[in-house]
Short mmCIF file of N, CA and C and ligand atoms in Angstrom, two decimals:
data_model
loop_
_atom_site.label_atom_id
_atom_site.label_comp_id
_atom_site.label_asym_id
_atom_site.label_seq_id
_atom_site.Cartn_x
_atom_site.Cartn_y
_atom_site.Cartn_z
N MET N 267 0.21 11.79 14.82
CA MET N 267 -1.22 12.08 14.67
C MET N 267 -1.73 11.10 13.61
N ILE N 268 -3.03 10.57 13.88
CA ILE N 268 -3.51 9.46 13.02
C ILE N 268 -4.34 10.24 11.84
N TYR N 269 -3.78 9.74 10.89
CA TYR N 269 -4.82 10.34 9.66
C TYR N 269 -6.09 9.22 9.54
N SER N 270 -7.18 9.71 9.04
CA SER N 270 -8.24 8.84 8.67
C SER N 270 -7.79 8.39 7.21
N ILE N 271 -8.20 7.00 6.96
CA ILE N 271 -7.63 6.48 5.36
C ILE N 271 -9.05 6.89 4.26
N VAL N 272 -8.22 7.36 3.21
CA VAL N 272 -9.02 7.55 2.10
C VAL N 272 -9.67 6.31 1.41
N LYS N 273 -10.97 6.54 0.88
CA LYS N 273 -11.44 5.19 0.50
C LYS N 273 -11.66 5.10 -0.99
N PHE N 274 -11.80 4.06 -1.15
CA PHE N 274 -12.16 4.01 -2.99
C PHE N 274 -13.21 4.85 -2.98
N GLY N 275 -12.64 5.59 -4.43
CA GLY N 275 -13.83 6.66 -4.77
C GLY N 275 -13.28 8.10 -4.96
N ASN N 276 -12.25 8.13 -3.99
CA ASN N 276 -11.53 9.23 -4.04
C ASN N 276 -10.33 9.55 -5.22
N PRO N 277 -10.53 10.61 -6.13
CA PRO N 277 -9.32 10.26 -7.09
C PRO N 277 -8.09 10.41 -6.91
N VAL N 278 -7.43 10.84 -5.57
CA VAL N 278 -6.15 10.60 -5.28
C VAL N 278 -5.82 9.25 -4.97
N LEU N 279 -6.54 8.19 -4.96
CA LEU N 279 -6.12 6.67 -4.91
C LEU N 279 -5.59 6.50 -6.62
N GLU N 280 -6.39 6.98 -7.23
CA GLU N 280 -6.03 6.52 -8.66
C GLU N 280 -5.31 7.35 -9.71
N LYS N 281 -4.32 8.12 -9.23
CA LYS N 281 -3.45 9.17 -9.96
C LYS N 281 -1.85 8.91 -9.13
N PRO N 282 -1.28 8.82 -10.31
CA PRO N 282 0.23 8.68 -9.87
C PRO N 282 1.05 9.78 -9.27
N THR N 283 1.87 9.34 -8.04
CA THR N 283 2.19 10.19 -7.08
C THR N 283 3.71 10.66 -7.60
N GLU N 284 4.01 12.02 -6.88
CA GLU N 284 5.09 12.64 -7.25
C GLU N 284 6.15 12.26 -6.18
N SER N 285 7.52 12.25 -6.84
CA SER N 285 8.78 11.78 -6.14
C SER N 285 8.72 12.44 -4.72
N VAL N 286 9.47 11.85 -3.98
CA VAL N 286 10.04 12.72 -2.50
C VAL N 286 11.40 13.24 -2.87
N THR N 287 11.30 14.55 -2.71
CA THR N 287 12.52 15.09 -2.98
C THR N 287 13.14 15.90 -1.69
N ALA N 288 12.51 15.90 -0.68
CA ALA N 288 12.98 16.68 0.51
C ALA N 288 12.90 15.52 1.67
N PHE N 289 14.70 15.40 2.24
CA PHE N 289 14.34 14.14 3.30
C PHE N 289 14.89 15.28 4.66
N ASP N 290 13.42 15.86 5.08
CA ASP N 290 13.89 16.61 6.39
C ASP N 290 12.91 16.30 7.36
N ASP N 291 12.69 17.23 8.39
CA ASP N 291 12.05 16.60 9.46
C ASP N 291 10.59 16.26 9.54
N ASP N 292 9.87 17.19 8.29
CA ASP N 292 8.63 16.93 7.84
C ASP N 292 8.22 15.57 7.38
N LEU N 293 9.10 14.88 6.86
CA LEU N 293 9.18 13.64 6.28
C LEU N 293 8.97 12.70 7.32
N LYS N 294 10.30 12.92 8.16
CA LYS N 294 10.12 12.09 9.33
C LYS N 294 8.87 11.88 10.07
N LYS N 295 8.51 13.20 10.31
CA LYS N 295 6.92 13.18 11.08
C LYS N 295 5.97 12.56 10.34
N LEU N 296 6.15 12.71 8.83
CA LEU N 296 5.08 12.06 8.12
C LEU N 296 5.20 10.46 8.02
N VAL N 297 6.18 9.86 8.18
CA VAL N 297 6.54 8.30 8.41
C VAL N 297 5.87 8.27 9.62
N GLU N 298 6.46 8.84 10.53
CA GLU N 298 6.03 8.33 11.91
C GLU N 298 4.33 8.37 12.13
N ASP N 299 3.85 9.25 11.63
CA ASP N 299 2.24 9.52 11.51
C ASP N 299 1.80 8.49 10.65
N MET N 300 2.37 8.04 9.64
CA MET N 300 1.86 6.75 8.55
C MET N 300 2.00 5.45 9.50
N PHE N 301 2.91 5.03 10.10
CA PHE N 301 2.97 4.02 10.95
C PHE N 301 2.03 4.16 11.97
N GLU N 302 1.61 5.04 12.64
CA GLU N 302 0.47 5.22 13.64
C GLU N 302 -0.82 4.96 13.07
N SER N 303 -0.99 5.58 11.78
CA SER N 303 -2.00 5.55 11.31
C SER N 303 -2.43 3.83 10.66
N MET N 304 -1.51 3.26 10.02
CA MET N 304 -1.46 2.22 9.72
C MET N 304 -1.86 0.99 10.66
N TYR N 305 -0.92 1.10 11.83
CA TYR N 305 -1.43 0.51 13.04
C TYR N 305 -2.84 0.55 13.58
N GLU N 306 -3.37 1.87 13.83
CA GLU N 306 -4.80 2.14 14.23
C GLU N 306 -5.69 1.50 13.27
N ALA N 307 -5.13 1.53 11.82
CA ALA N 307 -6.37 0.84 10.99
C ALA N 307 -6.16 -0.58 10.63
N LYS N 308 -4.83 -1.33 11.55
CA LYS N 308 -4.95 -2.74 11.56
C LYS N 308 -4.46 -3.22 10.11
N GLY N 309 -3.15 -2.23 9.57
CA GLY N 309 -2.93 -2.64 8.38
C GLY N 309 -1.21 -2.98 8.60
N VAL N 310 -0.96 -3.88 7.51
CA VAL N 310 0.39 -4.23 7.25
C VAL N 310 1.15 -3.37 6.16
N GLY N 311 0.46 -2.52 5.37
CA GLY N 311 1.25 -1.40 4.64
C GLY N 311 -0.05 -0.27 4.54
N LEU N 312 0.88 0.73 4.12
CA LEU N 312 0.02 1.86 3.98
C LEU N 312 1.00 3.04 3.21
N ALA N 313 0.28 3.45 2.21
CA ALA N 313 1.20 4.33 1.11
C ALA N 313 0.41 5.65 1.36
N ALA N 314 1.15 6.88 0.89
CA ALA N 314 0.91 8.41 1.39
C ALA N 314 -0.48 8.53 0.59
N PRO N 315 -0.76 8.18 -0.78
CA PRO N 315 -2.01 8.48 -1.22
C PRO N 315 -3.20 7.88 -0.11
N GLN N 316 -3.30 6.83 0.65
CA GLN N 316 -4.27 6.51 1.26
C GLN N 316 -4.76 7.57 2.46
N ILE N 317 -3.60 8.53 2.89
CA ILE N 317 -4.06 9.50 3.64
C ILE N 317 -4.17 10.75 2.78
N GLY N 318 -4.24 10.78 1.57
CA GLY N 318 -4.33 11.99 0.74
C GLY N 318 -3.48 12.61 0.36
N ILE N 319 -2.44 11.83 0.61
CA ILE N 319 -1.02 12.64 0.00
C ILE N 319 -0.43 12.15 -1.01
N SER N 320 -0.07 12.73 -2.06
CA SER N 320 0.10 12.17 -3.56
C SER N 320 1.51 12.17 -3.50
N LYS N 321 2.31 11.48 -2.61
CA LYS N 321 3.59 11.22 -2.66
C LYS N 321 4.33 9.90 -2.61
N ARG N 322 5.52 9.95 -3.41
CA ARG N 322 5.72 8.44 -3.62
C ARG N 322 6.58 7.79 -2.09
N LEU N 323 5.78 7.34 -1.17
CA LEU N 323 6.12 7.35 -0.09
C LEU N 323 5.10 5.99 0.57
N ALA N 324 5.72 4.82 1.02
CA ALA N 324 4.98 4.16 1.73
C ALA N 324 5.65 3.50 2.91
N VAL N 325 4.72 2.87 3.99
CA VAL N 325 5.26 2.10 5.19
C VAL N 325 4.79 0.81 4.87
N ILE N 326 5.79 -0.26 5.41
CA ILE N 326 5.03 -1.92 5.74
C ILE N 326 5.65 -1.93 6.92
N ASP N 327 4.68 -3.08 7.81
CA ASP N 327 5.42 -4.00 8.63
C ASP N 327 4.58 -5.05 8.73
N VAL N 328 4.84 -6.22 7.84
CA VAL N 328 4.15 -7.24 8.04
C VAL N 328 4.33 -8.18 9.08
N THR N 329 4.77 -7.74 10.28
CA THR N 329 5.01 -8.33 11.42
C THR N 329 3.99 -7.69 12.30
N PHE N 330 3.29 -6.76 11.94
CA PHE N 330 2.45 -5.89 13.08
C PHE N 330 3.01 -5.63 14.46
N LYS N 331 4.13 -4.94 14.47
CA LYS N 331 4.92 -4.47 15.67
C LYS N 331 5.28 -5.68 16.41
N GLU N 332 5.56 -7.10 15.93
CA GLU N 332 6.23 -7.77 16.52
C GLU N 332 7.70 -7.60 16.49
N ASP N 333 7.98 -7.15 15.16
CA ASP N 333 9.60 -7.18 15.08
C ASP N 333 9.79 -5.98 14.59
N PRO N 334 10.49 -4.97 15.67
CA PRO N 334 10.90 -3.46 15.14
C PRO N 334 11.65 -3.30 13.73
N LYS N 335 12.71 -4.27 13.52
CA LYS N 335 13.39 -4.33 12.65
C LYS N 335 12.64 -4.72 11.13
N ALA N 336 11.37 -5.07 11.55
CA ALA N 336 10.46 -5.42 10.23
C ALA N 336 9.80 -4.18 9.65
N LYS N 337 9.97 -2.94 10.38
CA LYS N 337 9.35 -1.79 10.01
C LYS N 337 10.13 -1.18 8.69
N LEU N 338 9.36 -1.17 7.58
CA LEU N 338 10.31 -0.55 6.31
C LEU N 338 9.67 0.59 5.74
N VAL N 339 10.43 1.78 5.74
CA VAL N 339 10.00 2.84 4.84
C VAL N 339 10.72 2.72 3.44
N LEU N 340 9.32 2.95 2.47
CA LEU N 340 9.79 3.00 1.11
C LEU N 340 9.51 4.34 0.40
N VAL N 341 10.80 5.31 0.21
CA VAL N 341 10.54 6.24 -0.38
C VAL N 341 11.09 6.08 -1.92
N ASN N 342 10.28 6.71 -2.80
CA ASN N 342 10.35 6.56 -4.30
C ASN N 342 10.89 5.07 -4.55
N PRO N 343 10.11 4.02 -4.23
CA PRO N 343 10.45 2.43 -4.30
C PRO N 343 10.13 2.63 -5.80
N GLU N 344 11.14 1.31 -6.36
CA GLU N 344 10.83 0.85 -7.79
C GLU N 344 11.10 -0.81 -7.95
N ILE N 345 9.99 -1.63 -8.34
CA ILE N 345 10.23 -2.77 -8.49
C ILE N 345 11.53 -3.12 -9.12
N VAL N 346 12.67 -4.13 -8.70
CA VAL N 346 13.81 -4.20 -9.49
C VAL N 346 13.80 -5.66 -10.19
N HIS N 347 13.05 -6.62 -9.40
CA HIS N 347 13.17 -8.31 -9.94
C HIS N 347 11.92 -8.70 -9.18
N THR N 348 11.30 -9.40 -10.13
CA THR N 348 10.08 -10.50 -9.41
C THR N 348 10.53 -11.88 -9.92
N GLU N 349 9.74 -12.74 -9.21
CA GLU N 349 10.22 -14.06 -9.37
C GLU N 349 9.08 -15.06 -8.99
N GLY N 350 8.55 -16.00 -9.67
CA GLY N 350 7.53 -17.03 -9.14
C GLY N 350 6.16 -16.35 -9.04
N LYS N 351 5.39 -17.21 -8.74
CA LYS N 351 3.89 -16.85 -8.60
C LYS N 351 3.37 -17.19 -7.58
N HIS N 352 2.02 -16.61 -6.92
CA HIS N 352 1.45 -16.91 -5.80
C HIS N 352 0.27 -16.53 -5.80
N THR N 353 -0.81 -17.08 -5.23
CA THR N 353 -2.07 -16.30 -5.28
C THR N 353 -2.77 -16.59 -3.81
N GLN N 354 -3.33 -15.35 -3.26
CA GLN N 354 -3.54 -15.08 -1.91
C GLN N 354 -4.53 -14.18 -1.65
N PRO N 355 -5.69 -14.23 -0.86
CA PRO N 355 -6.46 -13.54 -0.81
C PRO N 355 -5.88 -12.39 -0.35
N GLU N 356 -6.49 -10.91 -0.91
CA GLU N 356 -5.57 -9.50 -0.64
C GLU N 356 -6.82 -8.65 -0.37
N GLY N 357 -6.55 -7.92 0.73
CA GLY N 357 -7.25 -6.50 0.79
C GLY N 357 -6.98 -5.16 0.79
N CYS N 358 -7.29 -4.30 1.04
CA CYS N 358 -6.73 -2.89 1.08
C CYS N 358 -7.38 -2.01 2.11
N LEU N 359 -6.52 -1.35 2.97
CA LEU N 359 -7.29 -0.46 3.68
C LEU N 359 -8.46 0.82 3.23
N SER N 360 -8.12 0.77 1.80
CA SER N 360 -9.03 1.84 1.44
C SER N 360 -10.21 1.12 0.65
N ILE N 361 -10.16 -0.07 0.84
CA ILE N 361 -11.55 -0.66 0.08
C ILE N 361 -11.71 -1.85 1.24
N PRO N 362 -12.34 -1.11 2.61
CA PRO N 362 -12.62 -2.21 3.57
C PRO N 362 -13.79 -3.10 3.57
N GLU N 363 -13.47 -4.37 4.07
CA GLU N 363 -14.53 -5.24 4.21
C GLU N 363 -14.43 -6.57 2.81
N PHE N 364 -13.56 -5.85 2.05
CA PHE N 364 -13.57 -6.88 0.81
C PHE N 364 -12.20 -7.48 0.63
N ARG N 365 -12.44 -8.64 0.14
CA ARG N 365 -10.85 -9.44 -0.17
C ARG N 365 -11.44 -10.37 -1.34
N GLU N 366 -9.92 -10.44 -2.04
CA GLU N 366 -10.33 -11.14 -3.38
C GLU N 366 -8.78 -12.03 -3.47
N PRO N 367 -8.83 -13.15 -3.78
CA PRO N 367 -7.69 -13.65 -4.36
C PRO N 367 -7.14 -12.96 -5.46
N VAL N 368 -5.59 -12.60 -5.33
CA VAL N 368 -4.84 -12.20 -6.44
C VAL N 368 -3.58 -12.74 -6.48
N THR N 369 -3.01 -13.25 -7.76
CA THR N 369 -1.94 -13.62 -8.32
C THR N 369 -0.80 -12.54 -8.58
N ARG N 370 0.28 -12.76 -7.65
CA ARG N 370 1.07 -12.05 -7.75
C ARG N 370 2.78 -12.83 -7.67
N ALA N 371 3.84 -11.81 -8.05
CA ALA N 371 4.89 -12.86 -7.77
C ALA N 371 5.54 -12.92 -6.28
N ARG N 372 6.11 -14.23 -6.36
CA ARG N 372 6.15 -14.59 -4.89
C ARG N 372 7.55 -13.96 -4.12
N LYS N 373 8.11 -13.82 -5.19
CA LYS N 373 9.57 -13.08 -4.51
C LYS N 373 10.00 -11.57 -5.31
N VAL N 374 9.95 -10.80 -4.49
CA VAL N 374 10.23 -9.27 -5.10
C VAL N 374 11.42 -8.22 -4.52
N THR N 375 12.04 -7.88 -5.42
CA THR N 375 13.01 -6.92 -5.09
C THR N 375 12.60 -5.74 -5.30
N ILE N 376 12.72 -5.08 -4.18
CA ILE N 376 12.65 -3.43 -4.58
C ILE N 376 14.12 -2.57 -4.38
N ARG N 377 14.07 -1.25 -4.97
CA ARG N 377 15.05 -0.40 -4.63
C ARG N 377 14.28 1.06 -4.39
N ALA N 378 14.89 1.27 -3.08
CA ALA N 378 14.04 2.24 -2.64
C ALA N 378 14.92 3.37 -1.62
N GLN N 379 14.26 4.34 -1.32
CA GLN N 379 15.16 5.29 -0.43
C GLN N 379 14.61 5.24 1.08
N ASP N 380 15.58 5.13 2.16
CA ASP N 380 14.78 5.55 3.50
C ASP N 380 14.51 6.73 3.81
N VAL N 381 14.26 7.03 5.09
CA VAL N 381 13.84 7.98 5.58
C VAL N 381 14.89 9.57 5.35
N ASN N 382 16.12 8.84 5.13
CA ASN N 382 17.47 9.88 5.23
C ASN N 382 17.90 10.04 3.84
N GLY N 383 17.10 9.49 3.03
CA GLY N 383 17.42 9.22 1.57
C GLY N 383 18.67 8.42 0.89
N ASN N 384 19.11 7.49 1.73
CA ASN N 384 19.93 6.70 1.40
C ASN N 384 19.06 5.26 0.64
N TRP N 385 19.66 5.06 -0.34
CA TRP N 385 19.37 3.94 -1.23
C TRP N 385 19.60 2.33 -0.71
N TYR N 386 18.51 1.60 -1.03
CA TYR N 386 18.86 0.44 -0.54
C TYR N 386 17.84 -0.66 -1.47
N GLU N 387 18.58 -1.90 -1.35
CA GLU N 387 17.62 -3.02 -2.04
C GLU N 387 17.21 -3.85 -1.26
N LYS N 388 15.81 -4.51 -1.01
CA LYS N 388 15.39 -5.27 -0.34
C LYS N 388 14.43 -6.40 -1.05
N THR N 389 14.87 -7.82 -0.62
CA THR N 389 13.95 -8.68 -1.17
C THR N 389 13.15 -9.55 -0.31
N GLY N 390 11.83 -9.39 -0.67
CA GLY N 390 10.93 -10.09 0.24
C GLY N 390 10.13 -11.13 -0.37
N GLU N 391 9.63 -12.21 0.18
CA GLU N 391 8.95 -13.33 -0.28
C GLU N 391 7.49 -13.24 0.64
N ASP N 392 6.72 -13.86 -0.09
CA ASP N 392 5.25 -13.99 0.20
C ASP N 392 4.43 -12.79 0.72
N LEU N 393 4.08 -12.60 2.00
CA LEU N 393 3.47 -11.51 2.15
C LEU N 393 4.27 -10.06 1.95
N LEU N 394 5.52 -10.30 2.19
CA LEU N 394 6.60 -9.14 2.14
C LEU N 394 6.72 -8.74 0.62
N ALA N 395 6.58 -9.87 -0.12
CA ALA N 395 6.68 -9.46 -2.02
C ALA N 395 5.45 -8.75 -1.79
N ARG N 396 3.99 -9.56 -1.43
CA ARG N 396 2.91 -8.96 -2.02
C ARG N 396 2.81 -7.45 -1.72
N ALA N 397 3.39 -7.30 -0.27
CA ALA N 397 3.34 -5.72 0.06
C ALA N 397 3.96 -4.99 -0.79
N PHE N 398 5.37 -5.34 -1.22
CA PHE N 398 6.13 -4.43 -2.20
C PHE N 398 5.18 -4.10 -3.26
N LEU N 399 4.68 -5.15 -3.78
CA LEU N 399 4.00 -4.94 -5.21
C LEU N 399 2.56 -4.10 -4.68
N HIS N 400 1.85 -4.31 -3.94
CA HIS N 400 0.54 -3.50 -3.52
C HIS N 400 0.87 -2.35 -3.15
N GLU N 401 1.94 -1.98 -2.19
CA GLU N 401 2.29 -0.50 -2.04
C GLU N 401 2.71 0.12 -3.16
N THR N 402 3.70 -0.53 -3.96
CA THR N 402 4.10 0.38 -5.37
C THR N 402 3.43 0.43 -6.37
N ASP N 403 2.21 -0.42 -6.28
CA ASP N 403 0.99 -0.05 -7.23
C ASP N 403 0.09 1.07 -6.76
N HIS N 404 -0.03 1.27 -5.22
CA HIS N 404 -0.66 2.50 -4.82
C HIS N 404 0.06 3.69 -5.42
N LEU N 405 1.42 3.54 -5.52
CA LEU N 405 2.15 4.81 -5.70
C LEU N 405 2.18 5.15 -7.11
N ASN N 406 1.43 4.29 -8.17
CA ASN N 406 1.49 4.19 -9.41
C ASN N 406 0.05 4.58 -9.65
N GLY N 407 -0.80 4.81 -8.80
CA GLY N 407 -2.23 5.33 -9.10
C GLY N 407 -3.16 3.84 -9.08
N LYS N 408 -2.48 2.71 -8.78
CA LYS N 408 -3.11 1.43 -9.03
C LYS N 408 -3.39 0.67 -7.87
N LEU N 409 -4.70 0.12 -7.89
CA LEU N 409 -5.30 -0.72 -6.60
C LEU N 409 -5.55 -2.04 -7.15
N TYR N 410 -5.34 -3.10 -6.21
CA TYR N 410 -5.33 -4.15 -6.10
C TYR N 410 -6.40 -4.98 -6.95
N ILE N 411 -7.49 -4.25 -6.89
CA ILE N 411 -8.76 -4.60 -7.75
C ILE N 411 -8.54 -4.39 -9.04
N SER N 412 -7.58 -4.01 -9.88
CA SER N 412 -7.31 -4.08 -11.39
C SER N 412 -6.55 -5.36 -11.56
N HIS N 413 -6.16 -6.23 -10.60
CA HIS N 413 -5.49 -7.42 -10.80
C HIS N 413 -6.70 -8.34 -10.88
N ILE N 414 -7.88 -8.26 -10.62
CA ILE N 414 -8.87 -9.32 -10.35
C ILE N 414 -9.76 -9.38 -11.85
N SER N 415 -10.67 -10.19 -11.72
CA SER N 415 -11.28 -10.43 -13.26
C SER N 415 -12.46 -9.03 -13.14
N ALA N 416 -12.61 -8.50 -14.98
CA ALA N 416 -13.57 -7.36 -14.68
C ALA N 416 -14.85 -7.77 -14.31
N LEU N 417 -15.19 -9.24 -14.17
CA LEU N 417 -16.59 -9.38 -13.62
C LEU N 417 -16.48 -9.09 -11.81
N LYS N 418 -15.42 -9.57 -11.40
CA LYS N 418 -15.64 -9.24 -10.02
C LYS N 418 -15.36 -7.89 -9.70
N ARG N 419 -14.64 -7.33 -10.38
CA ARG N 419 -14.37 -5.98 -9.86
C ARG N 419 -15.72 -5.31 -10.10
N ASP N 420 -16.58 -5.36 -11.41
CA ASP N 420 -17.68 -4.69 -11.35
C ASP N 420 -18.53 -4.92 -10.48
N LEU N 421 -18.79 -6.10 -9.70
CA LEU N 421 -19.68 -6.89 -9.05
C LEU N 421 -19.36 -5.79 -7.42
N MET N 422 -17.79 -5.91 -7.26
CA MET N 422 -17.43 -5.05 -6.16
C MET N 422 -17.64 -3.63 -6.34
N LYS N 423 -17.68 -3.09 -7.56
CA LYS N 423 -17.73 -1.46 -7.20
C LYS N 423 -19.48 -1.24 -7.35
N ARG N 424 -20.20 -2.12 -7.77
CA ARG N 424 -21.66 -2.10 -7.48
C ARG N 424 -21.96 -2.35 -5.93
N LYS N 425 -21.34 -2.95 -5.35
CA LYS N 425 -21.60 -3.05 -3.76
C LYS N 425 -21.20 -1.87 -2.98
N ILE N 426 -20.11 -1.04 -3.79
CA ILE N 426 -19.58 0.15 -2.94
C ILE N 426 -20.42 1.18 -3.10
N ARG N 427 -20.88 1.14 -4.45
CA ARG N 427 -21.82 2.31 -4.84
C ARG N 427 -22.97 2.35 -3.91
N LYS N 428 -23.84 1.09 -3.62
CA LYS N 428 -24.58 0.95 -2.81
C LYS N 428 -24.39 1.41 -1.56
N LEU N 429 -23.24 0.94 -1.12
CA LEU N 429 -22.78 1.58 0.42
C LEU N 429 -22.53 2.90 0.50
N MET N 430 -21.86 3.52 -0.59
CA MET N 430 -21.97 5.03 -0.69
C MET N 430 -23.16 5.69 -1.07
N LYS N 431 -24.55 5.12 -1.28
CA LYS N 431 -25.50 5.84 -1.76
C LYS N 431 -26.45 5.92 0.01
N ALA N 432 -25.91 4.63 0.30
CA ALA N 432 -26.39 4.48 1.83
C ALA N 432 -25.55 5.47 3.12
N GLY N 433 -24.59 5.79 2.62
CA GLY N 433 -23.79 6.85 3.61
C GLY N 433 -23.02 5.83 4.28
N GLU N 434 -22.60 4.45 3.83
CA GLU N 434 -21.95 3.93 4.65
C GLU N 434 -20.52 3.54 4.31
N TRP N 435 -20.07 4.30 3.42
CA TRP N 435 -18.58 4.12 2.94
C TRP N 435 -17.79 5.33 3.34
ZN1 ZN C 257 -3.84 -0.87 -0.08
#
């Protein structure tokens, strides 16, 4: 099932999520649906709040279907280590058409559970590191625009409000 992506302005995107406690068939189905929804939206990462589900769960595939082993399920993830700095344009499926440079750690280690509840640690660099941080932020109710200047953020919000008024958001 393909979910539609919740857009900026919906409060579900800005509230912290609840931990996942049941590692059952429903979770497996939800994870499958999240990958499908992410690919449909042409994204490389998707957090549960972006489909209106306030749970501590995200999926990532920075290779966009090229490498099946790159498909990552992050259940209850935490950032355990960060290193270095890297500035790259960043976007979000929930804030379509906008991109802004964001400075983030270049190397990031997360600790998370897989779909069966097994804990694992994984270190990512560059785009994967960015995805770890971006998706974990989502699960804490935080969007990437909280990392850009207040001036740029206000400008972006003004443009979005205009689009909302025009019914184009
Ligand atoms: Zn996002």
